[in-house]
PDB file of C-alpha atoms in Angstrom:
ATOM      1  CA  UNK A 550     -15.380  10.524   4.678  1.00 43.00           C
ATOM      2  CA  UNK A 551     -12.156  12.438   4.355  1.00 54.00           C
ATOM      3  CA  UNK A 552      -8.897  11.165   4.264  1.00 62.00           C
ATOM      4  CA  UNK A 553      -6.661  10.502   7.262  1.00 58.00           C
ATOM      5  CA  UNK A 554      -4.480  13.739   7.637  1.00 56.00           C
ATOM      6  CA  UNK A 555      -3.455  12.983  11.328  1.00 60.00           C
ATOM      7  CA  UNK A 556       0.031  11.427  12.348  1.00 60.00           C
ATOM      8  CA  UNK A 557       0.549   8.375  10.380  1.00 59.00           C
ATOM      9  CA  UNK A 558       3.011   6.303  12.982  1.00 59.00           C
ATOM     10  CA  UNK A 559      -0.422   6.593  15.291  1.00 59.00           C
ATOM     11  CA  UNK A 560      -2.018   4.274  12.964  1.00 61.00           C
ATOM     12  CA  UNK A 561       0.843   1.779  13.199  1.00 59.00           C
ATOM     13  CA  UNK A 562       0.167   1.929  16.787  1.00 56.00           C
ATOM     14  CA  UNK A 563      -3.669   1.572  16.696  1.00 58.00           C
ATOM     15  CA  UNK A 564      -2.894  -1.821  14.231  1.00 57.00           C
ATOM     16  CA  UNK A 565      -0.263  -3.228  16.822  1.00 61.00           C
ATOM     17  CA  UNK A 566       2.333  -3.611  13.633  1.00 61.00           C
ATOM     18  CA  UNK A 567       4.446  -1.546  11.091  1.00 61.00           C
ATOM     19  CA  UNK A 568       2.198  -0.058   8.221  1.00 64.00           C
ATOM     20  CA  UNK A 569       5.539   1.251   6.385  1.00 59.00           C
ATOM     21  CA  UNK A 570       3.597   4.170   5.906  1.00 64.00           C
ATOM     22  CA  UNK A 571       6.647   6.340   6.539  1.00 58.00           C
ATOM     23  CA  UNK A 572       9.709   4.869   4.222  1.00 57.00           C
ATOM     24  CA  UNK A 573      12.470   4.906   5.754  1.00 61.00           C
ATOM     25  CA  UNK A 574      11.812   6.300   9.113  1.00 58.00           C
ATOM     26  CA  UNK A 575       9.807   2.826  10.051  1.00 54.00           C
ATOM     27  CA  UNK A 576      12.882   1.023   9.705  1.00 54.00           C
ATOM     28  CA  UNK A 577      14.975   2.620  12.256  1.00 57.00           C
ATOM     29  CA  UNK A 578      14.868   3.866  16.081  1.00 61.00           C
ATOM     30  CA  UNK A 579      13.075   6.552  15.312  1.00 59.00           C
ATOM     31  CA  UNK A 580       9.791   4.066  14.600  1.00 59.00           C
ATOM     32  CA  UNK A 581       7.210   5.411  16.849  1.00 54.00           C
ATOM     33  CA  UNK A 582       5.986   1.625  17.701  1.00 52.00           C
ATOM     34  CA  UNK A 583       9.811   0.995  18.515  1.00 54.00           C
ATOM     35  CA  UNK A 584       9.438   3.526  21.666  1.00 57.00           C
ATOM     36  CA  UNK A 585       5.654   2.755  22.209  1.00 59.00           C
ATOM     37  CA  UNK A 586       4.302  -0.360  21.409  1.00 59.00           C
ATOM     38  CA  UNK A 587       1.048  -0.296  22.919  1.00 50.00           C
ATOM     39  CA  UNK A 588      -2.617   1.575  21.072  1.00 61.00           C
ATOM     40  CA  UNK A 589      -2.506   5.337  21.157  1.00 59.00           C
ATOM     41  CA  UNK A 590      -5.378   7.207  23.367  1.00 57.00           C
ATOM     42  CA  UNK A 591      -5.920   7.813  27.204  1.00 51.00           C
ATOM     43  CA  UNK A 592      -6.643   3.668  27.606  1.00 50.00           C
ATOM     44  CA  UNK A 593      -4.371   2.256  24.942  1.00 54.00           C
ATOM     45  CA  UNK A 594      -1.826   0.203  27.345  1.00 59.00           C
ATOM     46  CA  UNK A 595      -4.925  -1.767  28.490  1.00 61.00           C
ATOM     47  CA  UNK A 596      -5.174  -4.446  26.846  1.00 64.00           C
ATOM     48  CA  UNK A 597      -8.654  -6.290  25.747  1.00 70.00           C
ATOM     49  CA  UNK A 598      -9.610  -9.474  24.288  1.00 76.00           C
ATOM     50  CA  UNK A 599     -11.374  -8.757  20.633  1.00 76.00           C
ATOM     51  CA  UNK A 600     -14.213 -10.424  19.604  1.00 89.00           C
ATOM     52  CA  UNK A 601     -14.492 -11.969  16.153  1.00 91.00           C
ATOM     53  CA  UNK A 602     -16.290  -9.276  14.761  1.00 92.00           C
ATOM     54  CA  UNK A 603     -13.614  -7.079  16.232  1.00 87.00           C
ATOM     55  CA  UNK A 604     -11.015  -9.453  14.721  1.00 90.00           C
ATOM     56  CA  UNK A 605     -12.461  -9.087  11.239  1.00 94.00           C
ATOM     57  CA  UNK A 606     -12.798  -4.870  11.549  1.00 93.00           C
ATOM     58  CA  UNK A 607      -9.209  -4.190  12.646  1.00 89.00           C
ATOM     59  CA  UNK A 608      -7.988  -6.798  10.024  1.00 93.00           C
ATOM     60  CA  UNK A 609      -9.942  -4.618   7.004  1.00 95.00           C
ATOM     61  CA  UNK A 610      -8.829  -1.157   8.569  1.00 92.00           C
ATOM     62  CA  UNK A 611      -5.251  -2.476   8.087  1.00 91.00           C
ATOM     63  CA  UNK A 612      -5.827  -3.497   4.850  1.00 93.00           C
ATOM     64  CA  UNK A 613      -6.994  -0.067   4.509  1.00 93.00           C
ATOM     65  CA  UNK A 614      -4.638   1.749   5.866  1.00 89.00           C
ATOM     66  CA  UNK A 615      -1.636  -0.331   3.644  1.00 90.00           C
ATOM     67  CA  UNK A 616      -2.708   0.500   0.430  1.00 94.00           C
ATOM     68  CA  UNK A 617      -3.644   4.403   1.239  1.00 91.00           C
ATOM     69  CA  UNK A 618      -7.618   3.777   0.702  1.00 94.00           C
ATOM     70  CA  UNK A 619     -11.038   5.132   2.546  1.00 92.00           C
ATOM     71  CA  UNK A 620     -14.136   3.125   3.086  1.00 94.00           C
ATOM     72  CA  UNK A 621     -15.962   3.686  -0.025  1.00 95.00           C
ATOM     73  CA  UNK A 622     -13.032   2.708  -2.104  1.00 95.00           C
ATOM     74  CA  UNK A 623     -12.499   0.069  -0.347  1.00 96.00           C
ATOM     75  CA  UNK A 624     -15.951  -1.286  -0.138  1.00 96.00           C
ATOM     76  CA  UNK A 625     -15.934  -0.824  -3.856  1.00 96.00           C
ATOM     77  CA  UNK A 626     -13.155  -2.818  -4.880  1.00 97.00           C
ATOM     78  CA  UNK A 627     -14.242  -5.608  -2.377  1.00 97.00           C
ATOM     79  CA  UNK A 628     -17.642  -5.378  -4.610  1.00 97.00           C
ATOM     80  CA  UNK A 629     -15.360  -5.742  -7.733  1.00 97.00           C
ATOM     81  CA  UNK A 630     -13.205  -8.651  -6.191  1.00 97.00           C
ATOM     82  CA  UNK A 631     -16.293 -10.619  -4.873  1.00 96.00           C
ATOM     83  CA  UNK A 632     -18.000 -10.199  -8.715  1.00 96.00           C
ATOM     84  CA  UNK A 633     -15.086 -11.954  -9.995  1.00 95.00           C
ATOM     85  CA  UNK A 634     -14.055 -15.665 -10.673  1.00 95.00           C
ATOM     86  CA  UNK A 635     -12.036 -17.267  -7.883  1.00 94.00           C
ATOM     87  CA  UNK A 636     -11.401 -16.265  -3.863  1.00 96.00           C
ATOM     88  CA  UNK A 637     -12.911 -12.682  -2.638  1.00 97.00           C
ATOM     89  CA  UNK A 638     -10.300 -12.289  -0.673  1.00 97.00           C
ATOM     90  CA  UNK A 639      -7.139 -13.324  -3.068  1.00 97.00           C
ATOM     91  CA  UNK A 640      -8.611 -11.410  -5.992  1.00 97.00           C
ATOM     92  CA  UNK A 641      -9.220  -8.270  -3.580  1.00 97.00           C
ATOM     93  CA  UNK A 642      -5.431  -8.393  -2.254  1.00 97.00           C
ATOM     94  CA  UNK A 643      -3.891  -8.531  -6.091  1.00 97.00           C
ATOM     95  CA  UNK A 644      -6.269  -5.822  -7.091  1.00 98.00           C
ATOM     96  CA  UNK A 645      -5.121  -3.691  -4.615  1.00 97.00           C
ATOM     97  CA  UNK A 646      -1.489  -4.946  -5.790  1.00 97.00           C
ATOM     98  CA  UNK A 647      -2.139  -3.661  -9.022  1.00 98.00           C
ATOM     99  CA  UNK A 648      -3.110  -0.620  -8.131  1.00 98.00           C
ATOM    100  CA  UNK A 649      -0.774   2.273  -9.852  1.00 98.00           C
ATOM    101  CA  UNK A 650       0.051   3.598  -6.604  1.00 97.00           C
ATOM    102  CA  UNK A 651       1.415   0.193  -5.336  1.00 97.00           C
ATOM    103  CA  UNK A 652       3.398  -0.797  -8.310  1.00 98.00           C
ATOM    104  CA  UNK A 653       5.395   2.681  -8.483  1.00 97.00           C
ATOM    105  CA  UNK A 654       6.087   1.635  -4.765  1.00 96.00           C
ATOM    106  CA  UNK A 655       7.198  -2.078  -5.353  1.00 96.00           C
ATOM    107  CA  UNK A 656       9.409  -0.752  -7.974  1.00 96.00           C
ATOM    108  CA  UNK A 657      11.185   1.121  -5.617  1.00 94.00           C
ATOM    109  CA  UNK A 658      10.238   4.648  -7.062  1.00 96.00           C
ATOM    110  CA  UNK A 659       8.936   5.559  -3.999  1.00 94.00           C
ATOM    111  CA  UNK A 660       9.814   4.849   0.000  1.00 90.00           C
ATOM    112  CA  UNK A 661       6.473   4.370   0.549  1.00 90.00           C
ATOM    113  CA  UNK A 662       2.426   3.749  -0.872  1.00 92.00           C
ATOM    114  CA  UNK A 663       2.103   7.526   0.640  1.00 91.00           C
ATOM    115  CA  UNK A 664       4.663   9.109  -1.657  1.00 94.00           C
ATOM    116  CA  UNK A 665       4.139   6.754  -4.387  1.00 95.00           C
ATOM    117  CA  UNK A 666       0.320   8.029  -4.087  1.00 95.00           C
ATOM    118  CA  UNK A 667       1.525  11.646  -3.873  1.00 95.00           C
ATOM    119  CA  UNK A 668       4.273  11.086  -7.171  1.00 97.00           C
ATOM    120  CA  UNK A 669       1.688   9.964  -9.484  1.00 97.00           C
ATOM    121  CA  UNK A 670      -0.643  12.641  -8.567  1.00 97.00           C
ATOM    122  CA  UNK A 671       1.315  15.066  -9.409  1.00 96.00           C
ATOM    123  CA  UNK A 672       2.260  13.490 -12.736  1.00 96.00           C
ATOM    124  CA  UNK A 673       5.585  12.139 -12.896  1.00 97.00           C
ATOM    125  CA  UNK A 674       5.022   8.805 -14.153  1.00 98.00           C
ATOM    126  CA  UNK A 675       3.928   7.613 -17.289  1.00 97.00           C
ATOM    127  CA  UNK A 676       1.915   4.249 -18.297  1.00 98.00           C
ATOM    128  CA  UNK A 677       3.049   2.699 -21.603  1.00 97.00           C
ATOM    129  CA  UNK A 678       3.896   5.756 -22.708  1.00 95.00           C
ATOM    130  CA  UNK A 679       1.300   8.327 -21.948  1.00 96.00           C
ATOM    131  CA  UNK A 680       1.066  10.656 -19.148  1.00 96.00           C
ATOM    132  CA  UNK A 681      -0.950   9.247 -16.068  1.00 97.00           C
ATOM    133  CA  UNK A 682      -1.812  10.973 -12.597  1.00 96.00           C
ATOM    134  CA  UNK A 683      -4.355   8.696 -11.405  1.00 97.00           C
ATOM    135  CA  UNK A 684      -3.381   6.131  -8.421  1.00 97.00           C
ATOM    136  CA  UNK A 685      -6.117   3.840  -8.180  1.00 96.00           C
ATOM    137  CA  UNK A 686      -5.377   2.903 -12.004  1.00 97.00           C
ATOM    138  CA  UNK A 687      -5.222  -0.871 -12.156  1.00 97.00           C
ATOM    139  CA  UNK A 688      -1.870  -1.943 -14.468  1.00 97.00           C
ATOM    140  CA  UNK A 689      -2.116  -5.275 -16.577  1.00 97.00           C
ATOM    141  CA  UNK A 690       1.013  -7.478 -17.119  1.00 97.00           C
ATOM    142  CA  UNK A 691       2.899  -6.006 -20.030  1.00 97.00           C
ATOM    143  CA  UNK A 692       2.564  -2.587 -18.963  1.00 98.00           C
ATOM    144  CA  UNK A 693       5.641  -0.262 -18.577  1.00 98.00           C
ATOM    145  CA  UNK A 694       5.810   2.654 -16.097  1.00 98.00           C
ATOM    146  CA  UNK A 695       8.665   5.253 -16.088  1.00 97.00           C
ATOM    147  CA  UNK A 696       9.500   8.398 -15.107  1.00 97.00           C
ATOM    148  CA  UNK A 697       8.581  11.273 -17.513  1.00 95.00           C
ATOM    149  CA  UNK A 698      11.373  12.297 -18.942  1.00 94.00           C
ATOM    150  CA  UNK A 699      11.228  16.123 -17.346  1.00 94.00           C
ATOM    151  CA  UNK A 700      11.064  14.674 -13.729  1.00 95.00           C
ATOM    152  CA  UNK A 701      14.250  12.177 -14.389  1.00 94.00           C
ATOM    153  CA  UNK A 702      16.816  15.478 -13.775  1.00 92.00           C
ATOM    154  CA  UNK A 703      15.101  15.575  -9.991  1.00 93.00           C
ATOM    155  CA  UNK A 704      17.593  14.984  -6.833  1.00 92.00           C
ATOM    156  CA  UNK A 705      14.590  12.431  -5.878  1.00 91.00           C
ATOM    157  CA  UNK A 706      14.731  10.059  -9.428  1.00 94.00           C
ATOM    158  CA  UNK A 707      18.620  10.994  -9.496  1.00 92.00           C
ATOM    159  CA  UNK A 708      19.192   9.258  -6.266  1.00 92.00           C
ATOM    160  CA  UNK A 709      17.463   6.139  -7.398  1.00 92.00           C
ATOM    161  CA  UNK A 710      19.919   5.343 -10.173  1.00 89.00           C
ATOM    162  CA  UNK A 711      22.407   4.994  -7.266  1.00 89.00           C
ATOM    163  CA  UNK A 712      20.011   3.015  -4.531  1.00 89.00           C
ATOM    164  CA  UNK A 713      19.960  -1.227  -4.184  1.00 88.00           C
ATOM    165  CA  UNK A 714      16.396  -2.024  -4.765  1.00 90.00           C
ATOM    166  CA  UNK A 715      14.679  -4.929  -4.441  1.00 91.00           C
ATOM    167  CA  UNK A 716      11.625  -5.671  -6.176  1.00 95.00           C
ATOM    168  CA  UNK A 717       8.730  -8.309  -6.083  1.00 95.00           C
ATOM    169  CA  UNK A 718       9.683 -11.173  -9.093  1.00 96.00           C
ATOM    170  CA  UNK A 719       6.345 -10.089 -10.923  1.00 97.00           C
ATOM    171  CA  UNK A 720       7.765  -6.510 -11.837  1.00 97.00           C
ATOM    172  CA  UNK A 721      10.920  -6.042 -13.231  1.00 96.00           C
ATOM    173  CA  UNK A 722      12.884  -2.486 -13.056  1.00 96.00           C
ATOM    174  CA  UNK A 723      15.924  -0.679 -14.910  1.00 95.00           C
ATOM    175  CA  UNK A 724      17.128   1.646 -12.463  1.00 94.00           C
ATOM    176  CA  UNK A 725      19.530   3.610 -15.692  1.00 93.00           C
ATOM    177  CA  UNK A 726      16.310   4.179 -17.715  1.00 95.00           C
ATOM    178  CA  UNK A 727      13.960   4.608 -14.172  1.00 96.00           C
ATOM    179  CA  UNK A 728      11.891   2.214 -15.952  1.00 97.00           C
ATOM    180  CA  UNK A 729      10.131  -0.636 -14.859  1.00 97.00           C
ATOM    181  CA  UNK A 730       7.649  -3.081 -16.173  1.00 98.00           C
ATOM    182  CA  UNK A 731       5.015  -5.468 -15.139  1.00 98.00           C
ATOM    183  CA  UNK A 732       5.848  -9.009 -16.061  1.00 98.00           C
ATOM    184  CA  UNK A 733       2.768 -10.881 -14.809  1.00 97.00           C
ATOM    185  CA  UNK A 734      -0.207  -9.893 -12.206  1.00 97.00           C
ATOM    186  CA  UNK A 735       1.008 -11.575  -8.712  1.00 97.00           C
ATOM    187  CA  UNK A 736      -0.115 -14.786  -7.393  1.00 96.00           C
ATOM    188  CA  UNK A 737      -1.478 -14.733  -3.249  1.00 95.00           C
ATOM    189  CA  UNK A 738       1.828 -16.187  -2.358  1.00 95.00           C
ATOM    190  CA  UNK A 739       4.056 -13.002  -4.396  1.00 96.00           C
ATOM    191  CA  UNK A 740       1.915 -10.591  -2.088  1.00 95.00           C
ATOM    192  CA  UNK A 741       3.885 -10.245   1.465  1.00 91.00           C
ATOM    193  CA  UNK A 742       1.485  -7.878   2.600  1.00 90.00           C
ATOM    194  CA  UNK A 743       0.236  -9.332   6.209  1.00 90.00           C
ATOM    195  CA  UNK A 744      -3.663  -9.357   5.541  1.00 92.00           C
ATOM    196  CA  UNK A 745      -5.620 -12.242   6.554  1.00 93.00           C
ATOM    197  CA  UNK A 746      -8.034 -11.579   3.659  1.00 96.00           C
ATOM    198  CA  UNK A 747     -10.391 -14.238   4.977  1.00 96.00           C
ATOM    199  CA  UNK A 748     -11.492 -12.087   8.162  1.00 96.00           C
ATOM    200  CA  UNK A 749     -12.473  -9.101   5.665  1.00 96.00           C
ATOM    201  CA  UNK A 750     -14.433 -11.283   3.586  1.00 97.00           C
ATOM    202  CA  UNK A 751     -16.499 -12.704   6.753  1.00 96.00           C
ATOM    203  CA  UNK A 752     -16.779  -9.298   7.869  1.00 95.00           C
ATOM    204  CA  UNK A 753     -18.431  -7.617   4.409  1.00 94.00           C
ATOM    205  CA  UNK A 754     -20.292 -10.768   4.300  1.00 90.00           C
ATOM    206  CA  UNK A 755     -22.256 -10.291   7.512  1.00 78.00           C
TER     207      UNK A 755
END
């Protein structure tokens, strides 16, 4: 299946919630779901009582469509998560934390999973030292991602230096050296992401 190229704010409709999907534009007026709150299409203002089933599918396509990822790569890292020790659905959410992708975006190197995605594609980032351009890479506590050092003279990384960020207490960043590290791999109650993991558990376990 190809991935989503349509308007992303319709997706934040279709979930009834911000997705962030758009950094900064999803906190202000200009928010599509701020003007229209209701599900986009010709019947999205009616509203309809989901079964459980239908509970459990709209919870895993907004897990999907946080963290950027199609079915198949979803599906496989739900296979990973459910082969490991402990809860299917904790280990899934702090695998999909881990994700390169993700971390670039909790360190604040990115306004969003989308650009973060699209930054370390296009190979401005490195991983303990070595050039890296693949999201989906899964980071370990200890590792340190930065900037490359020809991307750092950019308006975007420039900018950065100068921004208050906030990050998550299980990554650390210094904003002069656009440098940030991960101190530990997060615990279920570091990850703010709204997911009810549970319902995409009972759903792949059907």
């Amino acid at each position: 299946m190809a991935r989503y190229t349509g308007p992303s704010c319709r997706l934040c409709r279709r979930e009834g919630q911000k997705l962030f999907l758009k950094g900064e534009r999803c906190y202000g007026t200009k928010c599509a779901l701020e003007r229209r709150s209701y599900a986009p299409g010709q019947h999205g203002m009616d509203r309809k009582k989901l079964s459980n089933y239908g509970l459990q599918l709209r919870e895993k396509q907004k897990a999907k469509r946080f963290y950027g990822l199609q079915e198949a790569q979803f599906l496989n890292l739900f296979k990973k998560a459910a082969s490991k020790k402990g809860m299917t659905g904790e280990n899934l959410l702090i695998m999909l934390e881990t994700r390169l992708d993700n971390v670039v975006f909790r360190m604040g190197f990115a306004s969003s999973r989308k650009e973060a995605r699209q930054l370390v594609t296009h190979g401005h980032f490195t991983l303990n030292g070595k050039k890296v351009d693949i999201p989906s890479l899964a980071v370990k506590a200890g590792d340190v991602v930065a900037v490359k050092a020809k991307s750092q003279d950019s308006p975007k990384f420039k900018e950065i230096k100068e921004m208050t960020i906030s990050t998550p207490a299980w990554v650390s960043l210094d904003q002069n050296k656009l440098e940030g590290k991960v101190l530990s791999i997060p615990t279920r109650d570091q990850i703010d992401t709204p997911v009810a993991e549970h319902l995409i558990v009972e759903l792949y376990s059907k």
